């Protein structure tokens, strides 16, 4: 029977790939990759020779219908992103929804997701939290920040290194300089670090030490 597998991939350390994920990628008929060059390195490392096809945010609206027809025809497909679990701030939602609407089985494997270790590392309450992903770049950003300023649960954001200073500045402005913040950078990689403190303290740290790499910000809720 046809099936769509959602397969998490390492967020940095290749050893974080699961045995089951490797097995699935070897057995399916087709792998959908966000960037075939990036995924190609992972497949080569694990000696996986399955055919790959590009599936990313710029073409997923156009490719979903064709992929559904392939799945209906009996093709087994695995979806991977460049890093982490597909559909978490990455392509995957549209295809998953289309499969469900067409009664095609979807099987999401457990695996690497950047926000989980960042949340646990933060030391902030993690019994209740809200995942925001990337904040709007321009339109709607202020409205979102004003709304989140009243959020009492721990809040998780993804951010690019060149926008981190701006975002931390906005946290100081909208949430208050004393709001608790934890920034995890380059998780699972050689230069992994987590910086904790108030929004003002963390802003000052990264103002003096410009950040590099993938970033997860964890913010304490309003008390």
GROMACS .gro file of C-alpha atoms in nm:
model
  223
    1UNK     CA    1   0.000   0.000   0.000
    2UNK     CA    2   0.109   0.355  -0.067
    3UNK     CA    3   0.212   0.561   0.232
    4UNK     CA    4   0.369   0.896   0.310
    5UNK     CA    5   0.644   0.882   0.571
    6UNK     CA    6   0.743   1.203   0.748
    7UNK     CA    7   1.108   1.148   0.838
    8UNK     CA    8   1.299   1.379   1.075
    9UNK     CA    9   1.666   1.435   0.997
   10UNK     CA   10   1.950   1.557   1.224
   11UNK     CA   11   1.965   1.928   1.308
   12UNK     CA   12   2.344   1.918   1.304
   13UNK     CA   13   2.493   1.598   1.440
   14UNK     CA   14   2.458   1.316   1.187
   15UNK     CA   15   2.459   1.061   1.472
   16UNK     CA   16   2.110   1.179   1.570
   17UNK     CA   17   1.959   0.993   1.275
   18UNK     CA   18   1.747   0.700   1.402
   19UNK     CA   19   1.786   0.340   1.284
   20UNK     CA   20   1.422   0.341   1.174
   21UNK     CA   21   1.464   0.661   0.972
   22UNK     CA   22   1.757   0.511   0.780
   23UNK     CA   23   1.558   0.193   0.719
   24UNK     CA   24   1.255   0.383   0.586
   25UNK     CA   25   1.465   0.601   0.354
   26UNK     CA   26   1.625   0.290   0.208
   27UNK     CA   27   1.294   0.110   0.153
   28UNK     CA   28   1.066   0.381   0.005
   29UNK     CA   29   1.034   0.440  -0.369
   30UNK     CA   30   1.090   0.816  -0.355
   31UNK     CA   31   1.239   1.074  -0.116
   32UNK     CA   32   1.109   1.431  -0.126
   33UNK     CA   33   1.387   1.665  -0.015
   34UNK     CA   34   1.376   2.036   0.064
   35UNK     CA   35   1.724   2.070  -0.088
   36UNK     CA   36   1.854   1.763  -0.271
   37UNK     CA   37   2.215   1.879  -0.226
   38UNK     CA   38   2.180   1.901   0.152
   39UNK     CA   39   1.990   1.573   0.180
   40UNK     CA   40   2.231   1.412  -0.065
   41UNK     CA   41   2.512   1.444   0.191
   42UNK     CA   42   2.300   1.269   0.453
   43UNK     CA   43   2.199   0.990   0.214
   44UNK     CA   44   2.559   0.937   0.108
   45UNK     CA   45   2.670   0.914   0.472
   46UNK     CA   46   2.417   0.636   0.537
   47UNK     CA   47   2.463   0.468   0.196
   48UNK     CA   48   2.105   0.538   0.088
   49UNK     CA   49   2.055   0.528  -0.289
   50UNK     CA   50   1.680   0.600  -0.311
   51UNK     CA   51   1.577   0.844  -0.583
   52UNK     CA   52   1.521   1.202  -0.465
   53UNK     CA   53   1.290   1.477  -0.587
   54UNK     CA   54   1.289   1.843  -0.487
   55UNK     CA   55   0.999   1.952  -0.264
   56UNK     CA   56   1.029   2.297  -0.107
   57UNK     CA   57   0.827   2.606  -0.016
   58UNK     CA   58   0.857   2.751  -0.369
   59UNK     CA   59   0.716   2.450  -0.555
   60UNK     CA   60   0.505   2.253  -0.305
   61UNK     CA   61   0.175   2.411  -0.415
   62UNK     CA   62   0.243   2.294  -0.772
   63UNK     CA   63   0.372   1.945  -0.693
   64UNK     CA   64   0.116   1.822  -0.439
   65UNK     CA   65  -0.145   1.706  -0.693
   66UNK     CA   66   0.111   1.506  -0.891
   67UNK     CA   67   0.250   1.349  -0.575
   68UNK     CA   68  -0.099   1.245  -0.463
   69UNK     CA   69  -0.146   1.067  -0.795
   70UNK     CA   70   0.186   0.885  -0.747
   71UNK     CA   71   0.084   0.781  -0.397
   72UNK     CA   72  -0.255   0.660  -0.521
   73UNK     CA   73  -0.068   0.454  -0.779
   74UNK     CA   74   0.117   0.266  -0.507
   75UNK     CA   75   0.435   0.471  -0.469
   76UNK     CA   76   0.574   0.491  -0.116
   77UNK     CA   77   0.716   0.833  -0.039
   78UNK     CA   78   0.934   0.977   0.240
   79UNK     CA   79   0.944   1.349   0.306
   80UNK     CA   80   1.254   1.507   0.463
   81UNK     CA   81   1.356   1.866   0.528
   82UNK     CA   82   1.708   2.006   0.544
   83UNK     CA   83   1.710   1.953   0.922
   84UNK     CA   84   1.463   1.848   1.188
   85UNK     CA   85   1.104   1.735   1.149
   86UNK     CA   86   0.928   1.833   0.824
   87UNK     CA   87   0.632   2.074   0.850
   88UNK     CA   88   0.774   2.245   1.161
   89UNK     CA   89   0.853   2.582   0.999
   90UNK     CA   90   0.936   2.378   0.687
   91UNK     CA   91   0.743   2.230   0.391
   92UNK     CA   92   0.521   1.933   0.468
   93UNK     CA   93   0.183   2.054   0.588
   94UNK     CA   94   0.023   2.084   0.242
   95UNK     CA   95   0.122   1.733   0.135
   96UNK     CA   96   0.024   1.580   0.468
   97UNK     CA   97  -0.319   1.744   0.454
   98UNK     CA   98  -0.371   1.634   0.094
   99UNK     CA   99  -0.284   1.274   0.186
  100UNK     CA  100  -0.535   1.274   0.471
  101UNK     CA  101  -0.804   1.419   0.244
  102UNK     CA  102  -0.735   1.138  -0.006
  103UNK     CA  103  -0.730   0.861   0.257
  104UNK     CA  104  -0.359   0.799   0.206
  105UNK     CA  105  -0.184   0.676   0.519
  106UNK     CA  106   0.062   0.915   0.684
  107UNK     CA  107   0.328   0.790   0.925
  108UNK     CA  108   0.537   1.050   1.108
  109UNK     CA  109   0.852   0.911   1.266
  110UNK     CA  110   0.980   1.060   1.593
  111UNK     CA  111   1.313   1.235   1.575
  112UNK     CA  112   1.512   1.557   1.586
  113UNK     CA  113   1.330   1.887   1.635
  114UNK     CA  114   1.531   2.196   1.735
  115UNK     CA  115   1.283   2.356   1.972
  116UNK     CA  116   1.262   2.059   2.213
  117UNK     CA  117   1.625   2.062   2.338
  118UNK     CA  118   1.621   2.442   2.339
  119UNK     CA  119   1.310   2.443   2.559
  120UNK     CA  120   1.449   2.186   2.801
  121UNK     CA  121   1.792   2.359   2.810
  122UNK     CA  122   1.634   2.695   2.889
  123UNK     CA  123   1.538   2.610   3.245
  124UNK     CA  124   1.208   2.790   3.185
  125UNK     CA  125   0.874   2.622   3.262
  126UNK     CA  126   0.802   2.358   2.997
  127UNK     CA  127   0.482   2.198   3.125
  128UNK     CA  128   0.291   2.446   2.908
  129UNK     CA  129   0.440   2.633   2.612
  130UNK     CA  130   0.351   2.789   2.278
  131UNK     CA  131   0.555   2.749   1.959
  132UNK     CA  132   0.558   3.063   1.742
  133UNK     CA  133   0.823   2.973   1.484
  134UNK     CA  134   0.944   3.278   1.292
  135UNK     CA  135   0.788   3.616   1.372
  136UNK     CA  136   0.648   3.816   1.079
  137UNK     CA  137   0.928   4.018   0.920
  138UNK     CA  138   0.728   4.341   0.874
  139UNK     CA  139   0.351   4.331   0.837
  140UNK     CA  140   0.184   4.201   1.149
  141UNK     CA  141   0.501   4.189   1.359
  142UNK     CA  142   0.398   4.461   1.605
  143UNK     CA  143   0.047   4.315   1.640
  144UNK     CA  144   0.193   3.971   1.712
  145UNK     CA  145   0.439   4.104   1.970
  146UNK     CA  146   0.167   4.300   2.150
  147UNK     CA  147  -0.045   3.987   2.169
  148UNK     CA  148   0.243   3.769   2.290
  149UNK     CA  149   0.337   4.024   2.556
  150UNK     CA  150   0.034   3.899   2.753
  151UNK     CA  151   0.111   3.527   2.701
  152UNK     CA  152   0.168   3.349   3.033
  153UNK     CA  153   0.310   3.030   2.885
  154UNK     CA  154   0.673   2.989   2.777
  155UNK     CA  155   0.713   3.104   2.415
  156UNK     CA  156   0.945   2.949   2.154
  157UNK     CA  157   1.073   3.129   1.845
  158UNK     CA  158   1.302   3.042   1.555
  159UNK     CA  159   1.527   3.323   1.433
  160UNK     CA  160   1.807   3.383   1.183
  161UNK     CA  161   2.140   3.514   1.319
  162UNK     CA  162   2.126   3.844   1.132
  163UNK     CA  163   1.785   3.926   1.281
  164UNK     CA  164   1.852   3.815   1.638
  165UNK     CA  165   1.963   4.157   1.768
  166UNK     CA  166   1.653   4.324   1.624
  167UNK     CA  167   1.424   4.060   1.772
  168UNK     CA  168   1.585   4.076   2.117
  169UNK     CA  169   1.546   4.454   2.102
  170UNK     CA  170   1.176   4.410   2.030
  171UNK     CA  171   1.145   4.171   2.324
  172UNK     CA  172   1.293   4.440   2.550
  173UNK     CA  173   1.048   4.692   2.407
  174UNK     CA  174   0.729   4.484   2.410
  175UNK     CA  175   0.791   4.226   2.684
  176UNK     CA  176   1.013   4.431   2.914
  177UNK     CA  177   1.391   4.431   2.967
  178UNK     CA  178   1.364   4.196   3.265
  179UNK     CA  179   1.173   3.918   3.081
  180UNK     CA  180   1.359   3.585   3.106
  181UNK     CA  181   1.516   3.474   2.777
  182UNK     CA  182   1.725   3.177   2.667
  183UNK     CA  183   1.897   3.164   2.328
  184UNK     CA  184   2.023   2.827   2.202
  185UNK     CA  185   2.256   2.838   1.902
  186UNK     CA  186   2.403   2.565   1.682
  187UNK     CA  187   2.228   2.287   1.874
  188UNK     CA  188   2.404   1.945   1.855
  189UNK     CA  189   2.697   2.102   1.667
  190UNK     CA  190   3.058   2.167   1.771
  191UNK     CA  191   3.001   2.526   1.884
  192UNK     CA  192   2.665   2.475   2.052
  193UNK     CA  193   2.583   2.730   2.322
  194UNK     CA  194   2.287   2.841   2.532
  195UNK     CA  195   2.285   3.193   2.676
  196UNK     CA  196   2.032   3.266   2.952
  197UNK     CA  197   1.937   3.588   3.128
  198UNK     CA  198   1.704   3.882   3.102
  199UNK     CA  199   1.613   4.015   2.758
  200UNK     CA  200   1.847   4.309   2.821
  201UNK     CA  201   2.138   4.087   2.931
  202UNK     CA  202   2.106   3.852   2.635
  203UNK     CA  203   2.076   4.147   2.396
  204UNK     CA  204   2.395   4.297   2.537
  205UNK     CA  205   2.576   3.963   2.504
  206UNK     CA  206   2.494   3.921   2.136
  207UNK     CA  207   2.550   4.290   2.060
  208UNK     CA  208   2.910   4.235   2.173
  209UNK     CA  209   2.935   3.890   2.015
  210UNK     CA  210   2.747   3.874   1.681
  211UNK     CA  211   2.576   3.535   1.650
  212UNK     CA  212   2.621   3.271   1.383
  213UNK     CA  213   2.428   2.957   1.299
  214UNK     CA  214   2.074   2.832   1.363
  215UNK     CA  215   1.895   2.991   1.658
  216UNK     CA  216   1.606   2.904   1.891
  217UNK     CA  217   1.480   3.165   2.138
  218UNK     CA  218   1.284   3.064   2.446
  219UNK     CA  219   1.103   3.339   2.635
  220UNK     CA  220   0.943   3.314   2.977
  221UNK     CA  221   0.574   3.392   2.995
  222UNK     CA  222   0.428   3.701   3.160
  223UNK     CA  223   0.411   3.669   3.538
   0.00000   0.00000   0.00000
